[in-house]
mmCIF file of N, CA, C and O in Angstrom:
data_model
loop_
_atom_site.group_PDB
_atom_site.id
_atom_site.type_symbol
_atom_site.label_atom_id
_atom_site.label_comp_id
_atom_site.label_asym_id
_atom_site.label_seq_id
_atom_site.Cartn_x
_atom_site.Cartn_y
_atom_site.Cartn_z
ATOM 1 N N UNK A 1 -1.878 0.853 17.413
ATOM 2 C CA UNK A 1 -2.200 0.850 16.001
ATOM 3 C C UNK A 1 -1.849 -0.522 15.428
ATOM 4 O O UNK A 1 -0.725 -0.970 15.653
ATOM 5 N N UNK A 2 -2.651 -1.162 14.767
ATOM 6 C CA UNK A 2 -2.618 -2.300 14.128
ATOM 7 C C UNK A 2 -1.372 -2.356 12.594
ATOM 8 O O UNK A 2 -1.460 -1.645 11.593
ATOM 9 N N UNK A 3 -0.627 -3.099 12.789
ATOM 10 C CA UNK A 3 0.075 -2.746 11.949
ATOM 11 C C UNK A 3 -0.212 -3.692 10.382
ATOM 12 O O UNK A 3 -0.692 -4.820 10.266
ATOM 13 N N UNK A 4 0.242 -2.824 9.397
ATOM 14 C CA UNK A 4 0.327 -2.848 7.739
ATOM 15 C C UNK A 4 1.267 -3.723 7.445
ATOM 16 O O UNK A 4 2.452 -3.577 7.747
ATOM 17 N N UNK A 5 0.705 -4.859 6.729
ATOM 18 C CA UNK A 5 1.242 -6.388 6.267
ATOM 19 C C UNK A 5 0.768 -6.111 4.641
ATOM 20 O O UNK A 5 -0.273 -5.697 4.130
ATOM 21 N N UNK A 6 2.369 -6.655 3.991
ATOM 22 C CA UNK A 6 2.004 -6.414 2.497
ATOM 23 C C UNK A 6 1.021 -7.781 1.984
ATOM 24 O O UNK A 6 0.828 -8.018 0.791
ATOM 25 N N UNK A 7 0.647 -8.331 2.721
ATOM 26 C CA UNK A 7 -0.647 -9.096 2.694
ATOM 27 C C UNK A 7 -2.170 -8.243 2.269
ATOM 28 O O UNK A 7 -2.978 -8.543 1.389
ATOM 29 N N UNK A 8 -2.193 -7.367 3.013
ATOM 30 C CA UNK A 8 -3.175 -6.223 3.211
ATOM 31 C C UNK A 8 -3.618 -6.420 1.443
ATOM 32 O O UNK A 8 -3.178 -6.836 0.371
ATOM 33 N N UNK A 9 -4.476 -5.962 1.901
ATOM 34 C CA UNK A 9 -5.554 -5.294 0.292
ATOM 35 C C UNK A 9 -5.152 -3.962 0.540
ATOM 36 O O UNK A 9 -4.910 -3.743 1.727
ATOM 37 N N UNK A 10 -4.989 -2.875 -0.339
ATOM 38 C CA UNK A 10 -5.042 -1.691 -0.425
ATOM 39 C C UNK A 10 -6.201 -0.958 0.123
ATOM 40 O O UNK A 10 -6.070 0.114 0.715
ATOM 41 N N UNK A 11 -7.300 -1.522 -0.069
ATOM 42 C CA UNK A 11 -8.473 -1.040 0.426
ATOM 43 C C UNK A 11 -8.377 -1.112 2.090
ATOM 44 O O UNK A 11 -8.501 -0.146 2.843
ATOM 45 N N UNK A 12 -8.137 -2.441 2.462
ATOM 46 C CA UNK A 12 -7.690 -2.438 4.134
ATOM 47 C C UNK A 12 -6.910 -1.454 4.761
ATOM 48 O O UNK A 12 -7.071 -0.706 5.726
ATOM 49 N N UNK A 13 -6.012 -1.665 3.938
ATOM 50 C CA UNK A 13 -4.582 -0.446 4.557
ATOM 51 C C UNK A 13 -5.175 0.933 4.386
ATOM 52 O O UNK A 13 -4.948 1.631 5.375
ATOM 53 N N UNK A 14 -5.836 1.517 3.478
ATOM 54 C CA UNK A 14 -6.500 2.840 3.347
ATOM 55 C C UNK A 14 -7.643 2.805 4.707
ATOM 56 O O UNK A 14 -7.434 3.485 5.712
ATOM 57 N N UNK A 15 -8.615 2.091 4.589
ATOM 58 C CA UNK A 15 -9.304 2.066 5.657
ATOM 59 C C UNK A 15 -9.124 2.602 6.953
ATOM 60 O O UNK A 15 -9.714 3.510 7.537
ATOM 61 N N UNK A 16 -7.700 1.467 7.464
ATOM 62 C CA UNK A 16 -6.986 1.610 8.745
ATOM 63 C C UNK A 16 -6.090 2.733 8.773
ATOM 64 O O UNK A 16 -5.988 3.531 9.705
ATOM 65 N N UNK A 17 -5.530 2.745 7.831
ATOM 66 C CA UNK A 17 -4.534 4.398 7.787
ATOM 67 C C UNK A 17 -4.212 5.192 6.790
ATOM 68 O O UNK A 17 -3.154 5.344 6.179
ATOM 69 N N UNK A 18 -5.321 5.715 6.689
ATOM 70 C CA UNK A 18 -5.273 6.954 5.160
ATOM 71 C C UNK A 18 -4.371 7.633 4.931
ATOM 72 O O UNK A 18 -4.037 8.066 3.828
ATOM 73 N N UNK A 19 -3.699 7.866 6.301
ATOM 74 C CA UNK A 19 -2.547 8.874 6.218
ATOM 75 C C UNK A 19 -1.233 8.342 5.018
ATOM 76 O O UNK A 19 -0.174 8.911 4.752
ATOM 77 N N UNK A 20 -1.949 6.722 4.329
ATOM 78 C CA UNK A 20 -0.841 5.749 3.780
ATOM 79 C C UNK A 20 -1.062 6.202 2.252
ATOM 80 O O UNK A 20 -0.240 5.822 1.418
ATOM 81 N N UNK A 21 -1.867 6.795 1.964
ATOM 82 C CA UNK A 21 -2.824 7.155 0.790
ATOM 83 C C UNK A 21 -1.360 8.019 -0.176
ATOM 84 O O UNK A 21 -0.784 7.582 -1.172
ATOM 85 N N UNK A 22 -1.136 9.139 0.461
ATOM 86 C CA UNK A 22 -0.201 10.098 -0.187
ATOM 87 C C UNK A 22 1.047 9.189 -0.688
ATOM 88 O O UNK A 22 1.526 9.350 -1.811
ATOM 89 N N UNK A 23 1.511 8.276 0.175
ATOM 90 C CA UNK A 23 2.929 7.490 0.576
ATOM 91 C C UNK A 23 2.995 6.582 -0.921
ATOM 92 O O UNK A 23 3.895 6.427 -1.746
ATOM 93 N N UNK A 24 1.518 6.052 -0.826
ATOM 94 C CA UNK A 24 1.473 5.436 -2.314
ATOM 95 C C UNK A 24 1.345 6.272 -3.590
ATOM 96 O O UNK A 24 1.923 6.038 -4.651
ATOM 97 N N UNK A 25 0.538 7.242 -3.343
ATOM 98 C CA UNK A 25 0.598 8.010 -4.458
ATOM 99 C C UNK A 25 1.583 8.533 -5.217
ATOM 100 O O UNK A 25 1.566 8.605 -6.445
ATOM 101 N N UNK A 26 2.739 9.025 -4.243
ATOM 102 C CA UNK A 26 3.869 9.336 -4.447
ATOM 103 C C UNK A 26 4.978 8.070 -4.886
ATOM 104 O O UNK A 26 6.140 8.315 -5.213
ATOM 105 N N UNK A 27 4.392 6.671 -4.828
ATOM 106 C CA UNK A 27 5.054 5.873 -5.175
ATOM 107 C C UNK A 27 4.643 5.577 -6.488
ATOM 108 O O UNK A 27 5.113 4.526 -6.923
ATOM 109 N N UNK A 28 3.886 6.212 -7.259
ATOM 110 C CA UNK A 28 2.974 5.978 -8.553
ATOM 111 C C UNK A 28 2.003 4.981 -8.433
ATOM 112 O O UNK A 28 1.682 4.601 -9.559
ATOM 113 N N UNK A 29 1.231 4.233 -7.302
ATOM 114 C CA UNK A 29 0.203 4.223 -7.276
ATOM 115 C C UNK A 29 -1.092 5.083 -7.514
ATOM 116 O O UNK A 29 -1.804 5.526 -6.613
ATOM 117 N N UNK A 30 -1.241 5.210 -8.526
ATOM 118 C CA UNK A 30 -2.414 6.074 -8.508
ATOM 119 C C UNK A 30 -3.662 5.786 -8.920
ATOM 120 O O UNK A 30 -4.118 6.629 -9.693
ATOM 121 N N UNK A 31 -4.377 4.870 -8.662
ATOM 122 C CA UNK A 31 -5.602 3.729 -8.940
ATOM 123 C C UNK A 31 -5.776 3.608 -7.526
ATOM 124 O O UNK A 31 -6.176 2.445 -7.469
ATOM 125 N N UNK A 32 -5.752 3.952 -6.540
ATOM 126 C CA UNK A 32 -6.368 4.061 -4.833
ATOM 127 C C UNK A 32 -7.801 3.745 -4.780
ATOM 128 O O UNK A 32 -8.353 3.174 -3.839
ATOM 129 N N UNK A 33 -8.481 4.246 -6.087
ATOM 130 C CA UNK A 33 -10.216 4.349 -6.081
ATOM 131 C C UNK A 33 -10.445 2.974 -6.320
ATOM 132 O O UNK A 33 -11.120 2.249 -5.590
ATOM 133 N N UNK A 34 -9.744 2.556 -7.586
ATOM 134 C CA UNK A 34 -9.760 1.508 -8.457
ATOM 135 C C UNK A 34 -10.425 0.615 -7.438
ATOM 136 O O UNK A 34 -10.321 0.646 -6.212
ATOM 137 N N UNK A 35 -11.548 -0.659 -8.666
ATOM 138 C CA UNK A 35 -11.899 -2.057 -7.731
ATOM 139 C C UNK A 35 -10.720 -2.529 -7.656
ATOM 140 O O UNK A 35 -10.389 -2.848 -6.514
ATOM 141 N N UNK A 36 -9.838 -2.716 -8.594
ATOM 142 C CA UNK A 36 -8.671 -3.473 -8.034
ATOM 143 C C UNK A 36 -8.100 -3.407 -7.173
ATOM 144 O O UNK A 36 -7.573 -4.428 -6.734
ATOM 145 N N UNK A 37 -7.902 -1.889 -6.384
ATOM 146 C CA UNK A 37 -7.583 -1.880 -5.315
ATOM 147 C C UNK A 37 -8.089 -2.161 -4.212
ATOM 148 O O UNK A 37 -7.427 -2.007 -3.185
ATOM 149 N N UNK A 38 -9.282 -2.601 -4.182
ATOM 150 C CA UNK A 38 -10.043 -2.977 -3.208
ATOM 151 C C UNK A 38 -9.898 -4.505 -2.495
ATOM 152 O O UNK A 38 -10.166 -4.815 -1.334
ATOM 153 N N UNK A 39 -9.414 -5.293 -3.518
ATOM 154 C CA UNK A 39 -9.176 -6.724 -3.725
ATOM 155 C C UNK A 39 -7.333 -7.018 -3.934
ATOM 156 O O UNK A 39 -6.896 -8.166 -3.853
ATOM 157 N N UNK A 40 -6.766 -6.282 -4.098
ATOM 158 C CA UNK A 40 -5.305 -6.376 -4.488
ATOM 159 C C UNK A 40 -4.839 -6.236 -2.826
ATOM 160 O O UNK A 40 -5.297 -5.627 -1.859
ATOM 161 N N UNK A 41 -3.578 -7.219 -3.073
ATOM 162 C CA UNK A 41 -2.684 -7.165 -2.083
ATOM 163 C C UNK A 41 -1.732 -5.615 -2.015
ATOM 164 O O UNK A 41 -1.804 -4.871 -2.993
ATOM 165 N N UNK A 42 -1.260 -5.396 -1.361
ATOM 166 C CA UNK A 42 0.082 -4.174 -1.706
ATOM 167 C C UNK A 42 1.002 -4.903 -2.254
ATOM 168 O O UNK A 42 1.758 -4.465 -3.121
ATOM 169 N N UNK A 43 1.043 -6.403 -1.687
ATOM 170 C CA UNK A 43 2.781 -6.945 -2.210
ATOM 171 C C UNK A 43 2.232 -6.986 -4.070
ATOM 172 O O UNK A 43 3.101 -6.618 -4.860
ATOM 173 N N UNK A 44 1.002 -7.372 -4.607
ATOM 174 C CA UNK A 44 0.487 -8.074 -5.928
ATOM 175 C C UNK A 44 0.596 -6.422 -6.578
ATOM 176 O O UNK A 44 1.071 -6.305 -7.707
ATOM 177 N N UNK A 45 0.112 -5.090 -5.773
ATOM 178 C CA UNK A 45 0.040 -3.984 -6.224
ATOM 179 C C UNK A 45 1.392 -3.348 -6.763
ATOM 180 O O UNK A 45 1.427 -2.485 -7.640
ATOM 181 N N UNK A 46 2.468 -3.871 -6.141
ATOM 182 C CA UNK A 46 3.950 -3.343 -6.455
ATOM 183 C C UNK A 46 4.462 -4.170 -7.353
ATOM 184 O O UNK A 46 5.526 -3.869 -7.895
ATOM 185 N N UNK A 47 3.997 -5.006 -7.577
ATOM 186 C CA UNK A 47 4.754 -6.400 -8.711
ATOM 187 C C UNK A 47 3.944 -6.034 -9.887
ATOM 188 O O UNK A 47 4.415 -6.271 -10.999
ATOM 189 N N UNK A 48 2.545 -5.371 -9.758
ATOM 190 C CA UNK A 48 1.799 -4.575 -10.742
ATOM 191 C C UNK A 48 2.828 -3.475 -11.374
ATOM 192 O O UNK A 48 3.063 -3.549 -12.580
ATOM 193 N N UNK A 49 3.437 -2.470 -10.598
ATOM 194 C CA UNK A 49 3.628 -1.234 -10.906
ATOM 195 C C UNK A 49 4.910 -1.600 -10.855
ATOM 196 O O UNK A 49 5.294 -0.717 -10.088
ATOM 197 N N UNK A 50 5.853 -2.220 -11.084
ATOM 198 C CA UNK A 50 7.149 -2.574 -10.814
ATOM 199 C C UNK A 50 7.739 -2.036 -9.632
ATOM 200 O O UNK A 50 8.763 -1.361 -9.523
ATOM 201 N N UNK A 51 6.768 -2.520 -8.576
ATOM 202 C CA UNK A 51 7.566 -1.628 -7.292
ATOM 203 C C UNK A 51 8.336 -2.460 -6.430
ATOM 204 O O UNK A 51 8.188 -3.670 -6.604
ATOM 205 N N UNK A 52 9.217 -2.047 -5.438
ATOM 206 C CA UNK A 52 10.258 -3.318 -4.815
ATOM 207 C C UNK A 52 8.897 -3.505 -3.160
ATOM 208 O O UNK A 52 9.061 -2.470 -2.513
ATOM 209 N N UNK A 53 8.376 -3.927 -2.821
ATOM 210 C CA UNK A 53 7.491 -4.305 -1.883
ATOM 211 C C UNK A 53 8.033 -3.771 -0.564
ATOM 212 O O UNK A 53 7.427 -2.990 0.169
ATOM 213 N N UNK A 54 9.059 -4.203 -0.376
ATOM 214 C CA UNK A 54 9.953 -4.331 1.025
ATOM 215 C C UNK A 54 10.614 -2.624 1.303
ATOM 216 O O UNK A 54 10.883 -1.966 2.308
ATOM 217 N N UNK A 55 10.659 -2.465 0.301
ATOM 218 C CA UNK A 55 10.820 -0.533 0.658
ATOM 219 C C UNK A 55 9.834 -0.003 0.480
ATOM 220 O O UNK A 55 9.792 1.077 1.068
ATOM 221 N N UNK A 56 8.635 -0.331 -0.283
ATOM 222 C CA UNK A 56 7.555 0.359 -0.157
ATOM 223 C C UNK A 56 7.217 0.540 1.258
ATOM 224 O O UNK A 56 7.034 1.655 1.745
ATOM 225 N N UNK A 57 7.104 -0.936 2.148
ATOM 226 C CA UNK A 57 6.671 -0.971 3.374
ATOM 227 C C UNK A 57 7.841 -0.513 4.202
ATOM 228 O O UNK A 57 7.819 -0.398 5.427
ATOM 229 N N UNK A 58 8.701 -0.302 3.541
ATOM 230 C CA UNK A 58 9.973 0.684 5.040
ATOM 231 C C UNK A 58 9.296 2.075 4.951
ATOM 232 O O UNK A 58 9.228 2.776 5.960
ATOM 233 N N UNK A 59 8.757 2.520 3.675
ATOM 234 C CA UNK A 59 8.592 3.908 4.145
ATOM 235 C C UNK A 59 7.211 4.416 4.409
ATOM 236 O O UNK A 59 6.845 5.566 4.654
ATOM 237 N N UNK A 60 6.265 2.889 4.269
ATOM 238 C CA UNK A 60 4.820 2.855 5.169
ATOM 239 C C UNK A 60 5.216 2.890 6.350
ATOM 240 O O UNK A 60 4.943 3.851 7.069
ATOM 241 N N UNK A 61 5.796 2.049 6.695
ATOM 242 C CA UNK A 61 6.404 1.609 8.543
ATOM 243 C C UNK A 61 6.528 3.041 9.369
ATOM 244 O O UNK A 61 6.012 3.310 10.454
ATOM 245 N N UNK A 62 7.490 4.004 8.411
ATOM 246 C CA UNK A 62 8.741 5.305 9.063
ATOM 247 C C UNK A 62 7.306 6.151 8.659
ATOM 248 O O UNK A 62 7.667 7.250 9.079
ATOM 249 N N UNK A 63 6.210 6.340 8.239
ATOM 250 C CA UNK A 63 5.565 7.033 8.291
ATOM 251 C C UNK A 63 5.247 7.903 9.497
ATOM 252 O O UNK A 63 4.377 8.771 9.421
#
């Protein structure tokens, strides 16, 4: 499995592993559909939503 870099666009990371979909949702991402998400980084998406990046992706990783 190719692994999830908070580089990623949201749209990429959904693509490659949907199973990541809930993980954000539950992080109050909830714009998944959104164009922005299509074009947004995850790291630009958490600095959006006041999220800390680096634990977002510990508990993408432990998925």
């Amino acid at each position: 499995m190719a692994e999830i870099t908070k580089d990623m666009t949201i749209g990429e990371i959904l693509r490659m592993a949907p199973e990541v979909a809930p993980i954000l949702m539950e992080a109050g991402m909830h714009c998944l559909g959104c164009p922005s998400a299509q074009g947004e980084s995850l790291e630009e998406a958490a600095l959006v939503h006041g999220m800390d990046v680096d634990a977002l992706m510990e508990r993408i990783s432990n998925r």
